[in-house]
mmCIF file of C-alpha atoms in Angstrom:
data_model
loop_
_atom_site.group_PDB
_atom_site.id
_atom_site.type_symbol
_atom_site.label_atom_id
_atom_site.label_comp_id
_atom_site.label_asym_id
_atom_site.label_seq_id
_atom_site.Cartn_x
_atom_site.Cartn_y
_atom_site.Cartn_z
ATOM 1 C CA MET A 214 -26.045 -8.816 13.375
ATOM 2 C CA ALA A 215 -24.794 -10.049 10.025
ATOM 3 C CA LYS A 216 -21.095 -10.209 9.348
ATOM 4 C CA VAL A 217 -19.466 -9.520 6.016
ATOM 5 C CA LEU A 218 -16.377 -11.653 5.532
ATOM 6 C CA VAL A 219 -13.935 -11.272 2.646
ATOM 7 C CA VAL A 220 -11.755 -14.157 1.510
ATOM 8 C CA THR A 221 -8.727 -12.583 -0.095
ATOM 9 C CA SER A 222 -5.059 -13.272 -0.860
ATOM 10 C CA GLY A 223 -3.504 -11.113 -3.547
ATOM 11 C CA LYS A 224 -2.031 -14.110 -5.334
ATOM 12 C CA GLY A 225 -4.196 -16.319 -7.513
ATOM 13 C CA GLY A 226 -4.555 -20.047 -7.178
ATOM 14 C CA VAL A 227 -3.948 -20.265 -3.440
ATOM 15 C CA GLY A 228 -7.457 -21.452 -2.560
ATOM 16 C CA LYS A 229 -9.741 -18.427 -2.195
ATOM 17 C CA THR A 230 -12.680 -19.949 -4.029
ATOM 18 C CA THR A 231 -12.207 -23.370 -2.435
ATOM 19 C CA SER A 232 -12.041 -21.694 0.978
ATOM 20 C CA THR A 233 -15.056 -19.465 0.304
ATOM 21 C CA ALA A 234 -17.121 -22.531 -0.602
ATOM 22 C CA ALA A 235 -15.803 -24.549 2.341
ATOM 23 C CA LEU A 236 -16.187 -21.776 4.950
ATOM 24 C CA GLY A 237 -19.630 -20.867 3.593
ATOM 25 C CA GLY A 238 -20.602 -24.533 3.605
ATOM 26 C CA ALA A 239 -19.289 -25.130 7.118
ATOM 27 C CA LEU A 240 -21.083 -22.039 8.475
ATOM 28 C CA ALA A 241 -24.327 -23.168 6.851
ATOM 29 C CA GLN A 242 -23.867 -26.752 8.066
ATOM 30 C CA GLY A 243 -23.720 -25.247 11.562
ATOM 31 C CA GLY A 244 -27.163 -23.730 11.005
ATOM 32 C CA ASP A 245 -26.301 -20.125 10.121
ATOM 33 C CA LYS A 246 -27.901 -18.398 7.168
ATOM 34 C CA VAL A 247 -25.080 -17.854 4.678
ATOM 35 C CA CYS A 248 -24.669 -16.094 1.346
ATOM 36 C CA VAL A 249 -21.486 -16.512 -0.671
ATOM 37 C CA ILE A 250 -20.760 -13.867 -3.316
ATOM 38 C CA ASP A 251 -18.416 -14.162 -6.259
ATOM 39 C CA PHE A 252 -16.634 -10.849 -6.902
ATOM 40 C CA ASP A 253 -14.496 -12.188 -9.739
ATOM 41 C CA VAL A 254 -16.288 -10.459 -12.604
ATOM 42 C CA GLY A 255 -15.373 -12.011 -15.942
ATOM 43 C CA LEU A 256 -13.737 -15.065 -14.375
ATOM 44 C CA ARG A 257 -16.436 -16.422 -12.125
ATOM 45 C CA ASN A 258 -15.833 -19.852 -10.659
ATOM 46 C CA LEU A 259 -17.576 -20.022 -7.312
ATOM 47 C CA ASP A 260 -20.716 -21.229 -9.120
ATOM 48 C CA LEU A 261 -18.744 -24.136 -10.596
ATOM 49 C CA VAL A 262 -17.023 -25.075 -7.346
ATOM 50 C CA MET A 263 -20.407 -24.984 -5.574
ATOM 51 C CA GLY A 264 -22.082 -27.037 -8.308
ATOM 52 C CA ALA A 265 -24.556 -24.314 -9.325
ATOM 53 C CA GLU A 266 -23.121 -23.388 -12.737
ATOM 54 C CA ARG A 267 -26.219 -24.461 -14.641
ATOM 55 C CA ARG A 268 -28.582 -22.502 -12.430
ATOM 56 C CA VAL A 269 -27.124 -19.025 -12.953
ATOM 57 C CA VAL A 270 -29.696 -16.639 -14.428
ATOM 58 C CA PHE A 271 -28.903 -13.243 -12.964
ATOM 59 C CA ASP A 272 -25.723 -12.056 -11.310
ATOM 60 C CA LEU A 273 -24.233 -9.455 -8.974
ATOM 61 C CA ILE A 274 -23.951 -6.821 -11.706
ATOM 62 C CA ASN A 275 -27.602 -7.293 -12.715
ATOM 63 C CA VAL A 276 -28.570 -6.611 -9.115
ATOM 64 C CA VAL A 277 -26.190 -3.663 -8.698
ATOM 65 C CA GLN A 278 -27.581 -2.086 -11.852
ATOM 66 C CA GLY A 279 -31.178 -2.755 -10.902
ATOM 67 C CA ASP A 280 -31.856 -5.157 -13.785
ATOM 68 C CA ALA A 281 -32.772 -7.961 -11.409
ATOM 69 C CA LYS A 282 -34.019 -8.232 -7.869
ATOM 70 C CA LEU A 283 -31.740 -9.749 -5.286
ATOM 71 C CA SER A 284 -34.188 -12.593 -4.765
ATOM 72 C CA GLN A 285 -34.036 -13.399 -8.488
ATOM 73 C CA ALA A 286 -30.257 -13.565 -8.557
ATOM 74 C CA LEU A 287 -29.688 -15.569 -5.381
ATOM 75 C CA ILE A 288 -29.240 -19.294 -6.011
ATOM 76 C CA ARG A 289 -30.234 -21.498 -3.123
ATOM 77 C CA ASP A 290 -27.972 -24.495 -2.591
ATOM 78 C CA LYS A 291 -29.651 -27.818 -3.358
ATOM 79 C CA ARG A 292 -28.095 -29.550 -0.372
ATOM 80 C CA LEU A 293 -28.378 -26.815 2.242
ATOM 81 C CA GLU A 294 -31.411 -24.574 2.188
ATOM 82 C CA ASN A 295 -29.712 -21.938 4.373
ATOM 83 C CA LEU A 296 -26.827 -21.499 1.896
ATOM 84 C CA SER A 297 -27.166 -19.154 -1.094
ATOM 85 C CA LEU A 298 -24.878 -18.031 -3.874
ATOM 86 C CA LEU A 299 -24.754 -14.682 -5.622
ATOM 87 C CA PRO A 300 -22.726 -15.313 -8.781
ATOM 88 C CA ALA A 301 -20.473 -12.893 -10.632
ATOM 89 C CA SER A 302 -21.115 -11.858 -14.196
ATOM 90 C CA GLN A 303 -19.140 -13.796 -16.769
ATOM 91 C CA THR A 304 -19.644 -11.362 -19.627
ATOM 92 C CA ARG A 305 -19.883 -7.862 -18.237
ATOM 93 C CA ASP A 306 -17.100 -5.409 -17.622
ATOM 94 C CA LYS A 307 -15.840 -5.248 -14.069
ATOM 95 C CA ASP A 308 -16.237 -1.450 -14.140
ATOM 96 C CA ALA A 309 -19.977 -2.064 -13.990
ATOM 97 C CA LEU A 310 -19.535 -2.652 -10.264
ATOM 98 C CA THR A 311 -19.783 0.569 -8.319
ATOM 99 C CA GLU A 312 -18.889 1.084 -4.714
ATOM 100 C CA GLU A 313 -22.348 2.426 -3.865
ATOM 101 C CA GLY A 314 -24.027 -0.417 -5.721
ATOM 102 C CA VAL A 315 -22.015 -3.045 -3.874
ATOM 103 C CA ALA A 316 -22.713 -1.319 -0.548
ATOM 104 C CA ARG A 317 -26.440 -1.344 -1.300
ATOM 105 C CA VAL A 318 -26.487 -5.044 -2.182
ATOM 106 C CA LEU A 319 -24.477 -5.930 0.930
ATOM 107 C CA ASN A 320 -26.846 -3.933 3.122
ATOM 108 C CA ASP A 321 -29.823 -5.788 1.666
ATOM 109 C CA LEU A 322 -28.043 -9.110 2.234
ATOM 110 C CA ARG A 323 -27.236 -8.176 5.835
ATOM 111 C CA GLU A 324 -30.946 -8.221 6.562
ATOM 112 C CA LYS A 325 -31.428 -11.719 5.190
ATOM 113 C CA PHE A 326 -28.299 -13.578 6.260
ATOM 114 C CA ASP A 327 -26.019 -14.153 9.245
ATOM 115 C CA TRP A 328 -22.853 -14.366 7.154
ATOM 116 C CA ILE A 329 -21.992 -12.843 3.805
ATOM 117 C CA VAL A 330 -18.813 -14.422 2.453
ATOM 118 C CA CYS A 331 -17.183 -12.486 -0.390
ATOM 119 C CA ASP A 332 -14.847 -14.383 -2.718
ATOM 120 C CA SER A 333 -12.302 -11.800 -3.847
ATOM 121 C CA PRO A 334 -10.617 -11.920 -7.248
ATOM 122 C CA ALA A 335 -6.825 -12.205 -7.265
ATOM 123 C CA GLY A 336 -4.754 -9.071 -7.615
ATOM 124 C CA ILE A 337 -5.023 -5.686 -5.953
ATOM 125 C CA GLU A 338 -7.160 -3.985 -8.563
ATOM 126 C CA ARG A 339 -10.694 -2.687 -8.369
ATOM 127 C CA GLY A 340 -12.428 -6.060 -8.009
ATOM 128 C CA ALA A 341 -10.263 -7.013 -5.048
ATOM 129 C CA THR A 342 -10.590 -3.644 -3.321
ATOM 130 C CA LEU A 343 -14.379 -3.660 -3.844
ATOM 131 C CA ALA A 344 -14.655 -7.151 -2.369
ATOM 132 C CA MET A 345 -12.841 -6.074 0.820
ATOM 133 C CA ARG A 346 -14.241 -2.557 0.962
ATOM 134 C CA HIS A 347 -17.235 -3.169 3.251
ATOM 135 C CA ALA A 348 -15.959 -6.223 5.112
ATOM 136 C CA ASP A 349 -16.072 -6.643 8.882
ATOM 137 C CA VAL A 350 -13.726 -9.626 8.849
ATOM 138 C CA ALA A 351 -10.995 -10.669 6.425
ATOM 139 C CA VAL A 352 -9.628 -14.146 5.884
ATOM 140 C CA VAL A 353 -6.234 -13.952 4.177
ATOM 141 C CA VAL A 354 -5.574 -17.203 2.341
ATOM 142 C CA THR A 355 -1.870 -17.973 2.110
ATOM 143 C CA ASN A 356 0.206 -20.899 0.862
ATOM 144 C CA PRO A 357 3.496 -21.620 2.621
ATOM 145 C CA GLU A 358 5.387 -20.309 -0.390
ATOM 146 C CA VAL A 359 7.329 -17.076 -0.895
ATOM 147 C CA SER A 360 5.220 -15.365 -3.566
ATOM 148 C CA SER A 361 1.982 -16.082 -1.721
ATOM 149 C CA VAL A 362 3.342 -14.735 1.574
ATOM 150 C CA ARG A 363 4.606 -11.601 -0.131
ATOM 151 C CA ASP A 364 1.250 -10.941 -1.782
ATOM 152 C CA SER A 365 -0.606 -11.597 1.471
ATOM 153 C CA ASP A 366 1.559 -9.003 3.169
ATOM 154 C CA ARG A 367 0.528 -6.522 0.515
ATOM 155 C CA ILE A 368 -3.149 -7.411 0.921
ATOM 156 C CA ILE A 369 -2.916 -6.963 4.697
ATOM 157 C CA GLY A 370 -1.593 -3.476 4.001
ATOM 158 C CA LEU A 371 -4.630 -2.761 1.803
ATOM 159 C CA LEU A 372 -7.018 -4.152 4.424
ATOM 160 C CA ASP A 373 -5.515 -1.739 6.932
ATOM 161 C CA SER A 374 -5.774 1.267 4.654
ATOM 162 C CA LYS A 375 -8.410 0.898 1.934
ATOM 163 C CA THR A 376 -11.377 -0.666 3.724
ATOM 164 C CA GLU A 377 -14.304 1.304 5.066
ATOM 165 C CA LYS A 378 -13.433 0.216 8.602
ATOM 166 C CA ALA A 379 -9.821 1.321 8.261
ATOM 167 C CA GLU A 380 -10.858 4.693 6.888
ATOM 168 C CA LYS A 381 -13.134 5.220 9.876
ATOM 169 C CA GLY A 382 -10.146 4.550 12.115
ATOM 170 C CA GLU A 383 -11.499 1.175 13.215
ATOM 171 C CA ARG A 384 -9.532 -2.040 12.932
ATOM 172 C CA ILE A 385 -10.695 -4.659 10.519
ATOM 173 C CA GLU A 386 -10.521 -8.153 12.004
ATOM 174 C CA LYS A 387 -7.937 -10.147 10.032
ATOM 175 C CA HIS A 388 -7.235 -13.870 10.104
ATOM 176 C CA LEU A 389 -4.684 -16.031 8.375
ATOM 177 C CA LEU A 390 -5.798 -19.226 6.685
ATOM 178 C CA LEU A 391 -2.785 -21.308 5.741
ATOM 179 C CA THR A 392 -3.737 -23.634 2.892
ATOM 180 C CA ARG A 393 -2.064 -26.516 1.044
ATOM 181 C CA TYR A 394 0.092 -27.148 4.089
ATOM 182 C CA ASP A 395 2.257 -30.237 4.098
ATOM 183 C CA GLN A 396 3.407 -30.832 7.638
ATOM 184 C CA ALA A 397 5.939 -33.493 6.711
ATOM 185 C CA ARG A 398 7.669 -31.205 4.210
ATOM 186 C CA ALA A 399 7.578 -28.286 6.670
ATOM 187 C CA GLU A 400 9.242 -30.468 9.283
ATOM 188 C CA ARG A 401 11.918 -31.522 6.827
ATOM 189 C CA GLY A 402 12.707 -27.877 6.148
ATOM 190 C CA GLU A 403 11.403 -28.025 2.595
ATOM 191 C CA MET A 404 8.448 -25.742 3.171
ATOM 192 C CA LEU A 405 7.847 -22.620 5.266
ATOM 193 C CA LYS A 406 6.496 -23.608 8.667
ATOM 194 C CA LYS A 407 3.322 -22.129 10.101
ATOM 195 C CA GLU A 408 5.486 -20.296 12.662
ATOM 196 C CA ASP A 409 7.522 -18.696 9.867
ATOM 197 C CA VAL A 410 4.441 -17.438 8.029
ATOM 198 C CA LEU A 411 2.826 -16.245 11.253
ATOM 199 C CA GLU A 412 5.905 -14.360 12.319
ATOM 200 C CA ILE A 413 6.250 -12.665 8.952
ATOM 201 C CA LEU A 414 2.576 -11.714 8.499
ATOM 202 C CA SER A 415 1.764 -11.280 12.221
ATOM 203 C CA ILE A 416 -1.995 -11.737 12.061
ATOM 204 C CA PRO A 417 -3.816 -14.407 14.084
ATOM 205 C CA LEU A 418 -4.102 -17.891 12.638
ATOM 206 C CA LEU A 419 -7.604 -19.067 11.758
ATOM 207 C CA GLY A 420 -6.654 -22.515 10.572
ATOM 208 C CA ILE A 421 -4.274 -24.750 8.694
ATOM 209 C CA ILE A 422 -5.752 -26.616 5.752
ATOM 210 C CA PRO A 423 -3.648 -29.637 4.832
ATOM 211 C CA GLU A 424 -2.716 -30.367 1.236
ATOM 212 C CA SER A 425 -5.173 -33.074 0.282
ATOM 213 C CA GLU A 426 -6.628 -34.930 -2.667
ATOM 214 C CA GLU A 427 -10.055 -34.316 -1.174
ATOM 215 C CA VAL A 428 -10.048 -30.662 -2.266
ATOM 216 C CA LEU A 429 -9.815 -31.521 -5.962
ATOM 217 C CA ARG A 430 -12.238 -34.391 -5.526
ATOM 218 C CA ALA A 431 -14.816 -31.987 -4.077
ATOM 219 C CA SER A 432 -14.370 -29.354 -6.788
ATOM 220 C CA ASN A 433 -14.590 -32.049 -9.475
ATOM 221 C CA VAL A 434 -18.123 -32.826 -8.367
ATOM 222 C CA GLY A 435 -19.097 -29.231 -7.503
ATOM 223 C CA SER A 436 -19.387 -29.447 -3.762
ATOM 224 C CA PRO A 437 -17.732 -27.626 -0.848
ATOM 225 C CA VAL A 438 -15.227 -30.048 0.672
ATOM 226 C CA THR A 439 -17.030 -29.735 4.034
ATOM 227 C CA LEU A 440 -20.145 -31.196 2.413
ATOM 228 C CA ASN A 441 -18.532 -33.654 0.050
ATOM 229 C CA ASN A 442 -16.461 -35.392 2.680
ATOM 230 C CA PRO A 443 -17.014 -33.915 6.158
ATOM 231 C CA ASN A 444 -14.540 -36.343 7.737
ATOM 232 C CA SER A 445 -11.645 -35.502 5.435
ATOM 233 C CA GLY A 446 -8.644 -33.576 6.747
ATOM 234 C CA PRO A 447 -9.398 -30.303 4.944
ATOM 235 C CA ALA A 448 -13.088 -30.440 5.898
ATOM 236 C CA ARG A 449 -12.272 -30.889 9.581
ATOM 237 C CA ALA A 450 -9.749 -28.050 9.347
ATOM 238 C CA TYR A 451 -12.419 -25.783 7.818
ATOM 239 C CA PHE A 452 -14.935 -26.758 10.528
ATOM 240 C CA ASP A 453 -12.355 -25.822 13.187
ATOM 241 C CA ALA A 454 -11.647 -22.545 11.376
ATOM 242 C CA VAL A 455 -15.346 -21.685 11.432
ATOM 243 C CA ARG A 456 -15.540 -22.362 15.167
ATOM 244 C CA ARG A 457 -12.627 -19.985 15.719
ATOM 245 C CA LEU A 458 -14.291 -17.439 13.448
ATOM 246 C CA LYS A 459 -17.273 -17.538 15.783
ATOM 247 C CA GLY A 460 -15.054 -16.840 18.758
ATOM 248 C CA GLU A 461 -14.563 -20.345 20.089
ATOM 249 C CA SER A 462 -11.124 -21.316 21.255
ATOM 250 C CA VAL A 463 -10.135 -24.504 19.471
ATOM 251 C CA GLU A 464 -6.768 -26.179 19.709
ATOM 252 C CA MET A 465 -4.818 -25.740 16.469
ATOM 253 C CA MET A 466 -4.509 -29.049 14.677
ATOM 254 C CA ILE A 467 -3.541 -30.110 11.191
ATOM 255 C CA PRO A 468 -6.057 -32.879 10.532
ATOM 256 C CA SER A 469 -5.021 -35.466 8.017
ATOM 257 C CA ASP A 470 -7.154 -37.657 5.812
ATOM 258 C CA LYS A 471 -7.944 -40.808 7.686
ATOM 259 C CA LYS A 472 -7.509 -43.873 5.589
ATOM 260 C CA GLY A 473 -9.458 -46.988 6.443
ATOM 261 C CA LEU A 474 -8.039 -50.446 5.991
ATOM 262 C CA PHE A 475 -9.359 -50.527 2.446
ATOM 263 C CA GLY A 476 -7.766 -47.170 1.648
ATOM 264 C CA LYS A 477 -4.489 -48.289 3.160
ATOM 265 C CA LEU A 478 -4.502 -51.452 1.123
ATOM 266 C CA PHE A 479 -5.426 -49.923 -2.183
ATOM 267 C CA GLY A 480 -3.996 -46.439 -1.798
ATOM 268 C CA ARG A 481 -6.573 -44.499 -3.713
ATOM 269 C CA ARG A 482 -10.248 -44.434 -4.352
ATOM 270 C CA ALA A 483 -11.827 -44.293 -7.741
ATOM 271 C CA ALA A 484 -14.362 -41.529 -7.225
ATOM 272 C CA MET B 260 27.011 -33.440 -5.672
ATOM 273 C CA ASN B 261 29.274 -33.645 -2.662
ATOM 274 C CA LEU B 262 28.305 -34.877 0.766
ATOM 275 C CA MET B 263 27.555 -31.411 2.169
ATOM 276 C CA SER B 264 25.228 -30.449 -0.616
ATOM 277 C CA PHE B 265 23.452 -33.751 -0.165
ATOM 278 C CA PHE B 266 22.637 -32.870 3.435
ATOM 279 C CA ASN B 267 21.877 -29.215 2.750
ATOM 280 C CA ARG B 268 19.747 -29.895 -0.265
ATOM 281 C CA ARG B 269 16.463 -30.233 1.557
ATOM 282 C CA THR B 270 16.417 -27.316 3.960
ATOM 283 C CA SER B 271 15.395 -24.558 1.601
ATOM 284 C CA ALA B 272 12.662 -23.206 3.893
ATOM 285 C CA PRO B 273 15.047 -21.149 6.075
ATOM 286 C CA VAL B 274 16.320 -19.489 2.889
ATOM 287 C CA ALA B 275 12.726 -18.659 1.887
ATOM 288 C CA ARG B 276 12.042 -17.244 5.317
ATOM 289 C CA GLU B 277 15.112 -15.044 5.325
ATOM 290 C CA ARG B 278 14.536 -13.764 1.796
ATOM 291 C CA LEU B 279 10.958 -12.855 2.689
ATOM 292 C CA GLN B 280 11.933 -11.063 5.864
ATOM 293 C CA ILE B 281 14.471 -8.905 4.075
ATOM 294 C CA LEU B 282 12.193 -8.208 1.122
ATOM 295 C CA LEU B 283 9.123 -7.332 3.185
ATOM 296 C CA ALA B 284 11.020 -5.078 5.577
ATOM 297 C CA HIS B 285 12.000 -3.149 2.475
ATOM 298 C CA GLU B 286 8.626 -3.243 0.697
ATOM 299 C CA ARG B 287 6.617 -2.236 3.722
ATOM 300 C CA GLY B 288 8.662 0.945 3.845
ATOM 301 C CA ILE B 289 7.975 1.763 0.201
ATOM 302 C CA VAL B 290 4.350 0.749 -0.110
ATOM 303 C CA GLY B 291 3.463 2.054 3.343
ATOM 304 C CA GLY B 292 2.244 -1.465 3.798
ATOM 305 C CA LYS B 293 0.965 -3.330 6.735
ATOM 306 C CA SER B 294 2.721 -1.612 9.548
ATOM 307 C CA ASP B 295 3.111 2.109 9.449
ATOM 308 C CA LEU B 296 5.543 1.842 12.325
ATOM 309 C CA LEU B 297 8.570 2.773 10.248
ATOM 310 C CA ALA B 298 6.842 5.710 8.599
ATOM 311 C CA GLN B 299 5.644 6.905 11.978
ATOM 312 C CA LEU B 300 9.081 6.535 13.519
ATOM 313 C CA ARG B 301 10.560 8.479 10.645
ATOM 314 C CA GLU B 302 8.078 11.330 11.054
ATOM 315 C CA GLU B 303 8.702 11.568 14.780
ATOM 316 C CA ILE B 304 12.475 11.441 14.373
ATOM 317 C CA LEU B 305 12.176 14.182 11.754
ATOM 318 C CA ALA B 306 10.175 16.297 14.174
ATOM 319 C CA VAL B 307 12.530 15.801 17.132
ATOM 320 C CA VAL B 308 15.771 16.335 15.212
ATOM 321 C CA GLY B 309 14.146 19.134 13.230
ATOM 322 C CA LYS B 310 13.666 21.139 16.420
ATOM 323 C CA HIS B 311 17.420 21.487 16.780
ATOM 324 C CA LEU B 312 18.878 21.024 13.336
ATOM 325 C CA SER B 313 17.557 21.715 9.899
ATOM 326 C CA ILE B 314 17.425 18.445 8.026
ATOM 327 C CA GLU B 315 16.025 17.320 4.720
ATOM 328 C CA ARG B 316 13.129 14.871 4.803
ATOM 329 C CA ASP B 317 14.902 12.524 2.433
ATOM 330 C CA ASN B 318 17.951 12.384 4.656
ATOM 331 C CA VAL B 319 16.237 10.422 7.403
ATOM 332 C CA GLN B 320 16.243 6.661 6.791
ATOM 333 C CA VAL B 321 14.657 4.166 9.137
ATOM 334 C CA LYS B 322 15.182 0.476 8.479
ATOM 335 C CA MET B 323 14.125 -2.542 10.415
ATOM 336 C CA ASN B 324 15.574 -5.989 10.013
ATOM 337 C CA ARG B 325 13.871 -8.852 11.702
ATOM 338 C CA GLY B 326 15.925 -11.987 12.054
ATOM 339 C CA ALA B 327 15.427 -15.225 13.894
ATOM 340 C CA ASP B 328 17.898 -14.410 16.658
ATOM 341 C CA LEU B 329 18.466 -10.698 16.289
ATOM 342 C CA SER B 330 16.357 -7.798 15.096
ATOM 343 C CA THR B 331 17.811 -4.387 14.497
ATOM 344 C CA LEU B 332 16.439 -0.908 14.020
ATOM 345 C CA GLU B 333 18.737 1.215 11.931
ATOM 346 C CA ILE B 334 18.232 4.974 11.955
ATOM 347 C CA GLU B 335 20.332 7.111 9.695
ATOM 348 C CA VAL B 336 20.086 10.891 9.824
ATOM 349 C CA GLU B 337 22.239 12.716 7.378
ATOM 350 C CA LEU B 338 23.107 16.197 8.547
ATOM 351 C CA PRO B 339 23.570 19.070 6.141
ATOM 352 C CA GLY B 340 27.150 19.963 5.143
ATOM 353 C CA PRO B 341 28.806 23.013 6.785
ATOM 354 C CA GLU B 342 28.213 25.249 3.758
ATOM 355 C CA VAL B 343 24.480 24.637 3.998
ATOM 356 C CA VAL B 344 24.509 25.498 7.699
ATOM 357 C CA ARG B 345 26.142 28.883 7.017
ATOM 358 C CA VAL B 346 23.422 29.950 4.592
#
């Protein structure tokens, strides 16, 4: 049975798109059939982060409106054949997305894939509510920073009231993904600790993604960080998160980037 | 910068935590946010007190403050003045 997962946050710039690409990548690297969908109509970026920006022909709105078949719009990843992308429209109006249309596309995707990962736009407007509307599972991406935590709290409220599951009286599964975490700063009292964020938001923790240069390095070259450098701290944290998502119990760690002797000597790499 | 402020300078996270806790306790009440606990408590208190006294909806306030060491639930029910009771 396919699962629809929404990656959401309220606040922009906290790592939704990065996390969508990395979670989608990690799920696909584990052998599952995965489709990632960009819901950010007008400001699409998942295509760029996944390195598929030059292969976009049709998009989600084309499919919703019946101008293109799903199979025409899906872009198969060049590195992983079981990973596909459904891009957002860059030019159309976001009102072109209808609830029924989105539901129809998701139902079609459910037959083809094991996981459908929806990259929500920031905010709490239509695009964000449509992205979460039909989800079975929500991953709330939060930075250890006051405005991000506040907005996540608001999004959790929406997940509990505005989703299809919530309206049917069922509970939507919610997980916290703490990103850009700097353990040293948290320990020095300069940054909210994971315990602080967990206590305030009170949803289970899916993973802690450490602040790392590897995230930018991966997006620079258009690759999910789990593919670009599977041994990096963030990649290992995303792999652990995916195992927890699938019900495994994995000890919570904050993996750091391992530096070899060369890296230690010279500090940074060129590429 | 004196010596105290030098040592206090770095621990801003507890301030962030406390500000968030106060703010969200307030916002959850208004937006009907994540936990409907407070709204539910308010409705039930209204119903129970309403059986015995006539009270205005707006005169029942339920507030929750979660702190690190101590959490409190504050319930304020404002009763009508004597002139209202006579009517």
